[in-house]
Coordinates of C-alpha atoms in Angstrom, one line a residue:
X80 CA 12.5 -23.7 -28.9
X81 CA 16.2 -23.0 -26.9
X82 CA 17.0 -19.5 -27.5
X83 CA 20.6 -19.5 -27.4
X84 CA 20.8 -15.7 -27.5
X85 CA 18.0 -15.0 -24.3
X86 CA 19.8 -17.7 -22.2
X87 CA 23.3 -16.2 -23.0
X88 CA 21.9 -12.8 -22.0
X89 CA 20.4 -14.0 -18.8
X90 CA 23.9 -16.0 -18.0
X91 CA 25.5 -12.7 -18.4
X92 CA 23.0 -10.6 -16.2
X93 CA 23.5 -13.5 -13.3
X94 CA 26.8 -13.0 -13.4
X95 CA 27.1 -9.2 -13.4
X96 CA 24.1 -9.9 -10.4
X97 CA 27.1 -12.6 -8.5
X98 CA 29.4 -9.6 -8.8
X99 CA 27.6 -7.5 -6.8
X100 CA 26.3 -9.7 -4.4
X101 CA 29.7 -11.9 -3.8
X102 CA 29.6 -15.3 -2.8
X103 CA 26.6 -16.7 -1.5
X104 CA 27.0 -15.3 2.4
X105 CA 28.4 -18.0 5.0
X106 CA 27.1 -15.8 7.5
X107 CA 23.4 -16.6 8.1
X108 CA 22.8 -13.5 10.0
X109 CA 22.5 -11.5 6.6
X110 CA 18.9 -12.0 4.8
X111 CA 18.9 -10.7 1.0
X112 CA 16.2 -10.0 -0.6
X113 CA 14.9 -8.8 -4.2
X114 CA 11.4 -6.5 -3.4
X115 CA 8.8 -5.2 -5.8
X116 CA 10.1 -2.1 -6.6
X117 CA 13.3 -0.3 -6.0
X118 CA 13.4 2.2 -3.0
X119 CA 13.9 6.0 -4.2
X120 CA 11.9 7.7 -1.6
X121 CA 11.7 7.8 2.1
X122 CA 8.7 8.7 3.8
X123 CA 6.0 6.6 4.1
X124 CA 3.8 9.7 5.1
X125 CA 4.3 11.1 2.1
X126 CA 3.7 8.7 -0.6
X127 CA 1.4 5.7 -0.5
X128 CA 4.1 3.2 -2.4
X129 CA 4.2 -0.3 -0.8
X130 CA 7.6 -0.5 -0.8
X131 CA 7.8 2.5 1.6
X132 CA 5.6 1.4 3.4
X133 CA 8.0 -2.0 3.1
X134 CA 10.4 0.3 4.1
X135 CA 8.6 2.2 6.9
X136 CA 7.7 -1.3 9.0
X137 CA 11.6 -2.1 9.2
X138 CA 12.2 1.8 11.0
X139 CA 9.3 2.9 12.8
X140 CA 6.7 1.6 14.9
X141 CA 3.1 2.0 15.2
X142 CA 0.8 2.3 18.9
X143 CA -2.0 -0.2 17.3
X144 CA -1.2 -3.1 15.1
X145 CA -3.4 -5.9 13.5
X146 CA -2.8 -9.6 13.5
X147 CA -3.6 -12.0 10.7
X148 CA -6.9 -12.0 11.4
X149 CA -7.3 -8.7 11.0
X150 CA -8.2 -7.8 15.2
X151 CA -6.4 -4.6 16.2
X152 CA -3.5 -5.3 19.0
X153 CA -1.4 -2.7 21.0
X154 CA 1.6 -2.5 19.9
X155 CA 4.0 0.7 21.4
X156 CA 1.2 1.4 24.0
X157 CA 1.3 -0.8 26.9
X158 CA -2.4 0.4 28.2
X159 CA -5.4 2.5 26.9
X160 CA -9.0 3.5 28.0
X161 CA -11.7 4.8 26.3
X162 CA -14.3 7.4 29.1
X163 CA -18.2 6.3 29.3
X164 CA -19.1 8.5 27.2
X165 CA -16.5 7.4 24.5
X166 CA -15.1 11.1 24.4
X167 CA -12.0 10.6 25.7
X168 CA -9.1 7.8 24.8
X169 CA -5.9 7.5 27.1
X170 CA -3.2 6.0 26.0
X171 CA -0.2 5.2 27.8
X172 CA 3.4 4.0 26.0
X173 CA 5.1 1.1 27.1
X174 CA 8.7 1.0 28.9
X175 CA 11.9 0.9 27.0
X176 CA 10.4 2.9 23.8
X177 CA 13.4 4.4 22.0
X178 CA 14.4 6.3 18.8
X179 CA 17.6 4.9 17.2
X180 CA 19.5 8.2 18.3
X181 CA 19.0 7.2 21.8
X182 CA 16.5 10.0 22.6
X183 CA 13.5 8.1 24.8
X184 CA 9.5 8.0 22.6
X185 CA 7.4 10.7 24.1
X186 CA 3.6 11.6 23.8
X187 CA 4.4 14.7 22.1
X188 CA 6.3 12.7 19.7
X189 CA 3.0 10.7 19.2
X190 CA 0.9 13.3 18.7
X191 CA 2.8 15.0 16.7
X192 CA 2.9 11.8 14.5
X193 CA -0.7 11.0 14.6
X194 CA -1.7 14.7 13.2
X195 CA 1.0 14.7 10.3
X196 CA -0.2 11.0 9.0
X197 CA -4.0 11.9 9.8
X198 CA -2.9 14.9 7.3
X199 CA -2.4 12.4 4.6
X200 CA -4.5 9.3 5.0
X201 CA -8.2 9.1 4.1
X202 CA -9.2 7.0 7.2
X203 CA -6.9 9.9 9.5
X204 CA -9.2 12.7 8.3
X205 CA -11.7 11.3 9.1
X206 CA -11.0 10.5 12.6
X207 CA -9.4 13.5 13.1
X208 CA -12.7 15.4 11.8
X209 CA -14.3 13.8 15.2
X210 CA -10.9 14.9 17.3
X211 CA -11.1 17.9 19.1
X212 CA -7.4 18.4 21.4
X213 CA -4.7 16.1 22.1
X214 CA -3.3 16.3 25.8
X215 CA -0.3 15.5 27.3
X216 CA -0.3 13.2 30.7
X217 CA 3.6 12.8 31.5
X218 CA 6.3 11.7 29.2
X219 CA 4.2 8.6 28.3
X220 CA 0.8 9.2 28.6
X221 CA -1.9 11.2 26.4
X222 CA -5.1 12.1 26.1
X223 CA -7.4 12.2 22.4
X224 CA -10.7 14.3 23.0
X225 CA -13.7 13.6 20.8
X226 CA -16.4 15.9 19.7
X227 CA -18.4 12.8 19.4
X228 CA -18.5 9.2 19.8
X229 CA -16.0 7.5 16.6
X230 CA -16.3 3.7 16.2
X231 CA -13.0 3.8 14.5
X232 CA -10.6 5.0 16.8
X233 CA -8.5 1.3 17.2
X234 CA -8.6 0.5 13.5
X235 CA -7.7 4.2 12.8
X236 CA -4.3 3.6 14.8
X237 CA -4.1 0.5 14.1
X238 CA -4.3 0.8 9.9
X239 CA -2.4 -1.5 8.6
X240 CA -1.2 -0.2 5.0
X241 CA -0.6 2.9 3.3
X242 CA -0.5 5.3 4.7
X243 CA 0.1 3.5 7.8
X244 CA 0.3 5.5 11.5
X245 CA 4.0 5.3 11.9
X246 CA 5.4 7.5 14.9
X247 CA 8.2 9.5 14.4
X248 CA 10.4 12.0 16.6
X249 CA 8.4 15.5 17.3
X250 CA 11.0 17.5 14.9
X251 CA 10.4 15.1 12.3
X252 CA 6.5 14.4 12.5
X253 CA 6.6 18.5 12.1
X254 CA 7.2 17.9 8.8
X255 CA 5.0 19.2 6.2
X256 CA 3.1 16.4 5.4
X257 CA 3.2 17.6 1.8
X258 CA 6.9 17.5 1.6
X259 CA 9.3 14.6 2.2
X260 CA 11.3 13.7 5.4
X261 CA 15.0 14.3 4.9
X262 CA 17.3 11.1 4.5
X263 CA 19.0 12.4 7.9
X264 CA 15.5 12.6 9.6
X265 CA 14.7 8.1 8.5
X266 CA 14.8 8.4 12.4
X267 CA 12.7 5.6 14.3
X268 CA 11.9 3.4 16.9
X269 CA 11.1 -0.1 15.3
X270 CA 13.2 -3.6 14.7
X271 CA 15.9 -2.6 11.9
X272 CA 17.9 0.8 11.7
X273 CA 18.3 2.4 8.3
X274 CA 21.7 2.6 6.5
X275 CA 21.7 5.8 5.1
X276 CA 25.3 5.6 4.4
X277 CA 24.7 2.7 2.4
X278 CA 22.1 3.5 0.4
X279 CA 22.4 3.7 -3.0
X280 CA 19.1 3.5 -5.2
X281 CA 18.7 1.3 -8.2
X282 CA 21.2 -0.9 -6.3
X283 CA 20.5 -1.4 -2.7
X284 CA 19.3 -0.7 0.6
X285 CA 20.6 -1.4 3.9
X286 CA 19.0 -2.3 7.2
X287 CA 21.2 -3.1 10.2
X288 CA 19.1 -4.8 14.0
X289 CA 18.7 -2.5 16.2
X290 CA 19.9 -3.9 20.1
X291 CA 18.1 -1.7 21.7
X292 CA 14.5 -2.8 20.4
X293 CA 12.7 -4.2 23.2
X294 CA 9.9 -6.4 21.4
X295 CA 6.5 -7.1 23.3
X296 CA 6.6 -10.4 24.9
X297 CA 3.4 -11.9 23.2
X298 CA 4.4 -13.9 19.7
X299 CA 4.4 -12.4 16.6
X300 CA 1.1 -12.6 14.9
X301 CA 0.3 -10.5 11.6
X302 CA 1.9 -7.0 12.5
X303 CA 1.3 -7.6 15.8
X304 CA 3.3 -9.3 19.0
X305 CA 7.0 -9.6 19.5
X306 CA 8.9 -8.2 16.8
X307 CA 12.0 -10.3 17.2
X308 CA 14.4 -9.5 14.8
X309 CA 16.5 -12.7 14.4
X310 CA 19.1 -11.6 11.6
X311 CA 21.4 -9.0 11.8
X312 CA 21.5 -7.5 8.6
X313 CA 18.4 -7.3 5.3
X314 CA 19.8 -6.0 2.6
X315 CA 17.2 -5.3 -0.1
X316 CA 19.4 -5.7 -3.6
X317 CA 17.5 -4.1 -6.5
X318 CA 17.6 -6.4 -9.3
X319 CA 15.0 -5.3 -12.5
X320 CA 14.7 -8.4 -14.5
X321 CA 12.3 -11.2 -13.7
X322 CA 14.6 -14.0 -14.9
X323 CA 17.9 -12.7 -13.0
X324 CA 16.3 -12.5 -9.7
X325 CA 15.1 -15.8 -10.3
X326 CA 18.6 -17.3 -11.0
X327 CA 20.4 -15.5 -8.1
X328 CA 17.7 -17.3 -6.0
X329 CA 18.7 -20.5 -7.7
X330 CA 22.1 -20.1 -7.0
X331 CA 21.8 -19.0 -3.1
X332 CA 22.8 -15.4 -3.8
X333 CA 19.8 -13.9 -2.3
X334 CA 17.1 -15.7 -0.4
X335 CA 13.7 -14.4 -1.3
X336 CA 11.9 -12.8 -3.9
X337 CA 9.2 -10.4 -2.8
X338 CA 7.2 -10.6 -6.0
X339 CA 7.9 -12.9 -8.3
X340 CA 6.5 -13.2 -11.7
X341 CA 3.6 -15.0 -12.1
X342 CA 5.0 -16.4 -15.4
X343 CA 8.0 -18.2 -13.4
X344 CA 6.0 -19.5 -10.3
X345 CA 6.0 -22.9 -12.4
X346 CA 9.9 -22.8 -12.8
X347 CA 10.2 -22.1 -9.0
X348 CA 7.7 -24.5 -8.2
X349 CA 9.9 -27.6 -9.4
X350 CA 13.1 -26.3 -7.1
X351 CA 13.5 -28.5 -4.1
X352 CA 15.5 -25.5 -2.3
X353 CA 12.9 -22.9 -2.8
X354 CA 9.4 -22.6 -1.5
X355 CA 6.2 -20.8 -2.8
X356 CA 4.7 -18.0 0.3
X357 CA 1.6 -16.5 0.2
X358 CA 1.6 -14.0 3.1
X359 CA -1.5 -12.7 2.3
X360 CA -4.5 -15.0 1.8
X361 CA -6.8 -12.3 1.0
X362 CA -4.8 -11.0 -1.8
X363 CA -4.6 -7.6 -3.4
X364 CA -7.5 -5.6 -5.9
X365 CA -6.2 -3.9 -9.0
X366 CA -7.5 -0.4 -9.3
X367 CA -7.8 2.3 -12.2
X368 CA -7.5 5.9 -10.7
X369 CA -8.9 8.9 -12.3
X370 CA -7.9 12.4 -12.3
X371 CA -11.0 14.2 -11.4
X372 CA -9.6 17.6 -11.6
X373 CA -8.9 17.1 -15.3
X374 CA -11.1 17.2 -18.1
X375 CA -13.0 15.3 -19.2
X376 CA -12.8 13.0 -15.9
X377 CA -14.2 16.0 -14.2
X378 CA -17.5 14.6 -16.2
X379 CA -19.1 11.8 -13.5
X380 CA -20.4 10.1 -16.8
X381 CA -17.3 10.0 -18.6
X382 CA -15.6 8.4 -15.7
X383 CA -18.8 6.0 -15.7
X384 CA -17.8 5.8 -19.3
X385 CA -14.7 3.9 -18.3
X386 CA -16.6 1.6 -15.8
X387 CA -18.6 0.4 -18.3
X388 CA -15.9 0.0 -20.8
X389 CA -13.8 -2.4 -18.6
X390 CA -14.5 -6.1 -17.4
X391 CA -11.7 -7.6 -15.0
X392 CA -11.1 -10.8 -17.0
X393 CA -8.7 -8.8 -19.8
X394 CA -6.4 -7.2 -17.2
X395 CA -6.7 -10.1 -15.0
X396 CA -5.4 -12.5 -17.7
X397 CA -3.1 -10.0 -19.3
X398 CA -1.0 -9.9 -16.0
X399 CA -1.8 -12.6 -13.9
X400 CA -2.7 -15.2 -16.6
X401 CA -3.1 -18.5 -14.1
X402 CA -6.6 -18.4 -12.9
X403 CA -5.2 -20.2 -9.8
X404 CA -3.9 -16.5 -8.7
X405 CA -6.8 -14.3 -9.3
X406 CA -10.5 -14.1 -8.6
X407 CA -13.5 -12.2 -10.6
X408 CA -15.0 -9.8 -8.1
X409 CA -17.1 -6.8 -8.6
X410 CA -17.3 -6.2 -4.8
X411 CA -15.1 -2.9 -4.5
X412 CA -14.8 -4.1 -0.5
X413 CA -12.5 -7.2 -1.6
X414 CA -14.8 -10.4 -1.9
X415 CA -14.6 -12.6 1.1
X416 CA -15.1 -10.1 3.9
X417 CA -17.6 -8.9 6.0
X418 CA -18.6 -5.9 3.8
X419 CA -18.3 -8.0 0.3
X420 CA -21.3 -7.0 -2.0
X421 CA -22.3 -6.4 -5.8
X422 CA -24.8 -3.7 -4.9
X423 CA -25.2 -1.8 -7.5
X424 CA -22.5 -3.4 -9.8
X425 CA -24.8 -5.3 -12.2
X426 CA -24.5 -3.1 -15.4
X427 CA -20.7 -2.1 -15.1
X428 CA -17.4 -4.0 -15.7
X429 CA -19.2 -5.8 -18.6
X430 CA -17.3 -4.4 -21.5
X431 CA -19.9 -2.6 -23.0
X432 CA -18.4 -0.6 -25.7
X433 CA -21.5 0.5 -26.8
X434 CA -23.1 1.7 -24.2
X435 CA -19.7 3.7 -22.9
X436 CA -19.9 5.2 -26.6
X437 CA -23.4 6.3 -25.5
X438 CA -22.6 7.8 -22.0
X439 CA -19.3 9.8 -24.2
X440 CA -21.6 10.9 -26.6
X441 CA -24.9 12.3 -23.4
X442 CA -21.1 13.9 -21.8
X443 CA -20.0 15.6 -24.8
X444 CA -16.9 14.2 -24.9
X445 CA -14.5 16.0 -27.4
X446 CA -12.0 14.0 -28.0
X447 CA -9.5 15.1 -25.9
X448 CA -6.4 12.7 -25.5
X449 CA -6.2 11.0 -21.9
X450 CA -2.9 10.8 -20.5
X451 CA -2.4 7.6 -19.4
X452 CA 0.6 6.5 -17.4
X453 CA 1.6 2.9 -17.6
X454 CA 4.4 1.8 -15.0
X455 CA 7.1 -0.7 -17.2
X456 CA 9.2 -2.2 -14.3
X457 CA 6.5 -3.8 -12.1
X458 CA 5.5 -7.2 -13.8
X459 CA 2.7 -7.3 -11.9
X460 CA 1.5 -3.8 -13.3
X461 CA 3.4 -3.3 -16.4
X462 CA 0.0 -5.2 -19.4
X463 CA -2.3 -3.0 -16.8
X464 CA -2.3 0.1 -19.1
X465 CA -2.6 -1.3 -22.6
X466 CA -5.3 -3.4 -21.8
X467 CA -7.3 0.0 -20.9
X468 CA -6.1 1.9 -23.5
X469 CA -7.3 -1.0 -25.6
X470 CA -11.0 -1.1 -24.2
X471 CA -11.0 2.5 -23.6
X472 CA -10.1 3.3 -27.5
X473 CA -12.7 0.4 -28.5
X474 CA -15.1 2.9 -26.5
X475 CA -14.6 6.1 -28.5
X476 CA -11.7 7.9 -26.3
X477 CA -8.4 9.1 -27.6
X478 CA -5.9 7.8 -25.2
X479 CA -2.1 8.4 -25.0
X480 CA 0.2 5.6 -23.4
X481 CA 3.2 7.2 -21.7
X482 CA 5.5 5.0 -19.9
X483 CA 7.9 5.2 -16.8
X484 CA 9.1 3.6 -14.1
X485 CA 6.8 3.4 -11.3
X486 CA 9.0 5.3 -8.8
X487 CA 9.0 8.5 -11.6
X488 CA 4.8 7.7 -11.7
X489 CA 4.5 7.8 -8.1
X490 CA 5.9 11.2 -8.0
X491 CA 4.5 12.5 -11.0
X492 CA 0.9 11.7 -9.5
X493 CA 0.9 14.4 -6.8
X494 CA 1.3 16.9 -9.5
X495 CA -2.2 18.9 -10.6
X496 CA -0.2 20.3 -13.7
X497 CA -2.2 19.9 -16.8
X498 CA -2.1 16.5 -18.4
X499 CA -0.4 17.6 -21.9
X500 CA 2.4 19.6 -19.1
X501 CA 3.3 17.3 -17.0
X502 CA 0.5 16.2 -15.2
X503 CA -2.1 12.8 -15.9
X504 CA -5.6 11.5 -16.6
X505 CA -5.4 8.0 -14.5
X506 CA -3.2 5.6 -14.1
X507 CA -3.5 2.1 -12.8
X508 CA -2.2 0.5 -9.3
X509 CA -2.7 -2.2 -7.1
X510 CA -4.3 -1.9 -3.2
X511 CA -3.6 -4.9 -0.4
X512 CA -7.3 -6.3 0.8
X513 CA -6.0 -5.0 4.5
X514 CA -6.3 -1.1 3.0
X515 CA -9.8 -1.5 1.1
X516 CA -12.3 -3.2 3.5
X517 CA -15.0 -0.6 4.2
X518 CA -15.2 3.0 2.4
X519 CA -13.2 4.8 5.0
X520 CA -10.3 2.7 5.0
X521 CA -10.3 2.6 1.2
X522 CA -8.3 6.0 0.3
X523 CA -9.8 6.0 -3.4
X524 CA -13.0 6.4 -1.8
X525 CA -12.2 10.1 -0.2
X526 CA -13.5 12.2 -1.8
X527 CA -12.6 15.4 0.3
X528 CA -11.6 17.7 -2.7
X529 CA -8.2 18.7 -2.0
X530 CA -7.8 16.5 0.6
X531 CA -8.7 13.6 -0.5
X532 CA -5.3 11.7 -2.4
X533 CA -3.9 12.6 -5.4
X534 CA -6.9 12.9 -8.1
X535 CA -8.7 15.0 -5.6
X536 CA -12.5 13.7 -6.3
X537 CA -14.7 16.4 -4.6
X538 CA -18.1 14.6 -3.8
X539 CA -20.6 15.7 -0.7
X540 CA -22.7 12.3 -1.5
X541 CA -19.7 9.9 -0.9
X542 CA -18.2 12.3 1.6
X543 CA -21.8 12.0 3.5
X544 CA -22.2 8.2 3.6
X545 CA -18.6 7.8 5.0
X546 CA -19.2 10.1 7.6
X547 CA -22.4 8.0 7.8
X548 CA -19.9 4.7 8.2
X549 CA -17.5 6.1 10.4
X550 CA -20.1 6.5 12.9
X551 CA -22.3 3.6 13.1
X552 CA -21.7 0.6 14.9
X553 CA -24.1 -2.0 13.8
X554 CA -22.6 -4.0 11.3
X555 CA -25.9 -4.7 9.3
X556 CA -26.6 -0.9 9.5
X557 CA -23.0 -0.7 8.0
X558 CA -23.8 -2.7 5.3
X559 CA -26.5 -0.8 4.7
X560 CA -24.5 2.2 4.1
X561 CA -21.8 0.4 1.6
X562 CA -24.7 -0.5 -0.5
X563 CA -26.3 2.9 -0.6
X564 CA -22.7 4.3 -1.7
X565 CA -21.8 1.7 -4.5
X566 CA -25.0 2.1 -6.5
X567 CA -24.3 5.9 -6.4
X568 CA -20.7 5.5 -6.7
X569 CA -21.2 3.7 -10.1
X570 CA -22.7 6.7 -11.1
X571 CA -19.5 8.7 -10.6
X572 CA -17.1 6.4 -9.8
X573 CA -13.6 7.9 -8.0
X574 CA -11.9 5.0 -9.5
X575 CA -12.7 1.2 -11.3
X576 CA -12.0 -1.9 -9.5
X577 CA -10.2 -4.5 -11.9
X578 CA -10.7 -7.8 -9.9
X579 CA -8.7 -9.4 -6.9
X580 CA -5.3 -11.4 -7.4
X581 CA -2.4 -13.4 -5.2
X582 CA 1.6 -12.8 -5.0
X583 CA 3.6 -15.6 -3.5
X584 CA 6.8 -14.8 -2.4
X585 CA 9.5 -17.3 -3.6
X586 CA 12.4 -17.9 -0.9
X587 CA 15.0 -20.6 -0.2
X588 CA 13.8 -23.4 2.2
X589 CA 16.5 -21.9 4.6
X590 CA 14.5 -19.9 5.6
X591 CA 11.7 -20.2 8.0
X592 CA 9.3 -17.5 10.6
X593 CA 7.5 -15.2 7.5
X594 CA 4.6 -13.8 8.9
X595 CA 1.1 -14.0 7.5
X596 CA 0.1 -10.4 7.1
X597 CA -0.6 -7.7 4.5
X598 CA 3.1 -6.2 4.1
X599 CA 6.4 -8.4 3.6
X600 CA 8.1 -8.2 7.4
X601 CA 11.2 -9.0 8.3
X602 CA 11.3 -9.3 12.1
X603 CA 10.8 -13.3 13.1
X604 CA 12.6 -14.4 9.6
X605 CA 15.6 -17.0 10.3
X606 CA 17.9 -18.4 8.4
X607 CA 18.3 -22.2 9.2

């Protein structure tokens, strides 16, 4: 049935959208574009949000980058070696590296990088735990020392998603990697130069070419190549509902949709001047976190609880719905890749009610209410946290909803506050296939106590087989390993895997040169 009253309402949010947009630009060298989220924070160190990250691969740059077929590339080095006897990596920067203050990229800036993100990142500690010194050449070249042998050293630097390896200036890299950048210090060396000035959060964010980049002369690929940026000015315009973005895309007053919903990929589907993108074939894996630090998910079986509670299929259809966009998989290394395996997965993710009653009941479960925070202005995450409060409440648990947008639960998870003051029991989230394909990569997999990310699982076993990973090179020897850690993981599980799933990306057929990889780039994008 026509509902007067929605259209009407939706006419009226277009409009107030033209008004701040303006006429559809004449000039092609400005590319607008509605992301996932708004932008509220900065430092893509700091937080593991993908629109940071978004954010970080317009400013900085990274040494290592991977193409679309996931093979690690150099990207600001120009040459490396690795000694004999695999202690010692040189790396040397290429010509022309510059920050956008003017001031030329040095190896101490690198460095200096390198240790604040390995501070962070779950795959950086653990390369760093094989590192011994850092030495500086010249102005362009440095050494890494090794303890031991590391297999990972290239797809270390070369990580490809949160937290991702970006290189900053010395005094900003000197940061405490617990606190955040300040705006003044959004100082980098990449494509596209930040507009603080023009920033203004919940309505937009500015990004101006930068003339002095000097792009590698292979082609794009992935992350990789020649980042040639070919507009002169992205403005990100925050826009929060689904069905305005989609008619300021209909009416040419922005030209791409980062994420849009699954519910209107039908409508957009039909429009001759817009076109469906999938930048990354191999998708994305929902994820339920816990807090491990806070009871009762300090219990290993009441987490397990949870994984047996869940199946993929209800959060799966609650947010994706088409089955054309998401997949069943119980492989927590993304089905599809090398390390894809159910090992271990066989009596969990079944929706067992009655058995996770069992388990609560062996735990001693008490009752107590589990803060559960449910992000409402993400589409793509928003029927995430009723569904498990739903199957968690059908299992025996008390569970309390409490919503926000997912900027205020970003922050709110790096608190360790108690639950009932301010803190949280899980929350649910959503990792690219690029971050999760072996159990150091995969940050929920730390588990390195206090430093491991934000729910701080402290477990020797897991902590033992990915040491175990990080330094074997066979591939079937690897495998080994994964499967050895999922059927112990299951047993106390750092976190549940909910199933893999697809975003298009919905732009005008003006445009042309996105880039197949696992974060929405901006640098080869025209406007025709």
């Amino acid at each position: 049935m026509f509902d007067f009253r929605k259209s009407f309402a939706t006419f009226v949010a277009a409009a107030s959208v033209a008004g701040l947009l303006g006429m559809a630009p004449a000039d092609a060298q400005t590319l607008k574009v509605v992301m996932h989220s708004d932008l509220k924070i900065l430092d893509p160190i700091w937080t593991t949000a993908y629109i940071v990250r978004n954010h970080g691969y317009l400013v900085w740059d990274t040494l290592f980058a991977m193409d679309e077929k996931f093979d690690v590339k150099p990207q600001m080095v120009d040459k490396y070696d690795v000694s004999a006897d695999k202690l010692t990596w040189t790396f040397t920067l290429r010509d022309g590296l510059e920050w956008h203050d003017g001031k030329p990229v040095t190896s101490e800036d690198c460095i200096a990088s390198i240790k604040r993100w390995a501070a962070r990142d779950s795959m950086g500690q653990k390369m760093m735990g094989s590192v011994t010194d850092f030495e500086v050449i010249d102005a362009k070249t440095f050494k890494m020392k090794m303890k031991e042998p590391y297999g990972l050293v290239l797809q270390s630097l070369g990580k490809p998603s949160s937290n991702v390896p970006f290189m900053m200036p010395k005094r900003v890299a000197e940061t405490d990697p617990m606190q955040q950048i300040k705006v003044e210090d959004v100082i980098g060396s990449g494509p596209f130069i930040f507009k603080a000035d023009e920033w203004k959060p919940g309505e937009k964010t500015v990004y101006v070419k930068n003339p002095k980049y000097k792009p590698r002369s292979e082609p794009a690929n992935g992350l990789a190549g020649g980042k040639v940026a070919k507009v002169d000015r992205v403005e990100w315009i925050w826009i929060s509902d689904a069905q305005t973005q989609v008619a300021a895309l209909q009416n040419g007053e922005i030209d791409m949709i980062e994420a849009p919903s699954h519910d209107l990929l039908p409508l957009l589907a039909k429009d001759k001047n817009i076109k469906l993108f999938n930048s990354n074939p191999t998708g994305n894996q929902y994820t339920f976190r816990f807090n491990s630090t806070a009871k009762p998910f300090d219990n290993p079986k009441v987490r397990q609880a949870v994984m047996v509670a869940f199946d993929q299929e209800d959060f799966l259809k609650a947010t994706i719905g088409d089955p054309a966009y998401f997949k069943l998989c119980k492989a927590p290394f993304v089905c599809g890749t090398p390390l894809a395996t159910d090992a271990g997965m066989a009596d969990v993710l079944n929706a067992n009610a009655a058995k996770a009653k069992q388990l609560l009941t062996e735990a001693g479960y008490d009752g107590t209410p589990i803060v559960l925070m449910q992000s409402t202005d993400l589409p793509v995450l928003t029927n995430l946290a009723p569904v498990a409060k739903a199957l968690m409440e059908r299992a025996g648990f008390k569970v309390d909803l409490v919503a926000m947008d997912w900027q205020t639960l970003v922050a709110r998870r790096t608190k360790k506050d108690p639950p009932n003051a301010g803190g949280w029991h899980a929350f649910l989230t959503s990792w690219v296939a690029a971050d999760i394909l072996n159990p150091v990569m995969a940050g929920f997999f730390n588990s390195a106590c206090d430093k491991a990310m934000f729910g701080w699982p402290c477990d020797a076993e897991i902590e033992k087989l990915r040491d175990q990973f990080a330094k074997e090179s066979d591939p079937a020897k690897q495998k080994e390993i994964v499967e050895t850690l999922q059927k112990y993981w299951v047993t106390a599980p750092t976190h549940v895997n909910l199933g893999q799933w697809y975003q298009p990306a919905a732009m005008r057929t003006s445009l042309d040169g996105a880039m197949i990889a696992p974060a929405p780039v901006f640098w080869n994008v025209m406007k025709k």
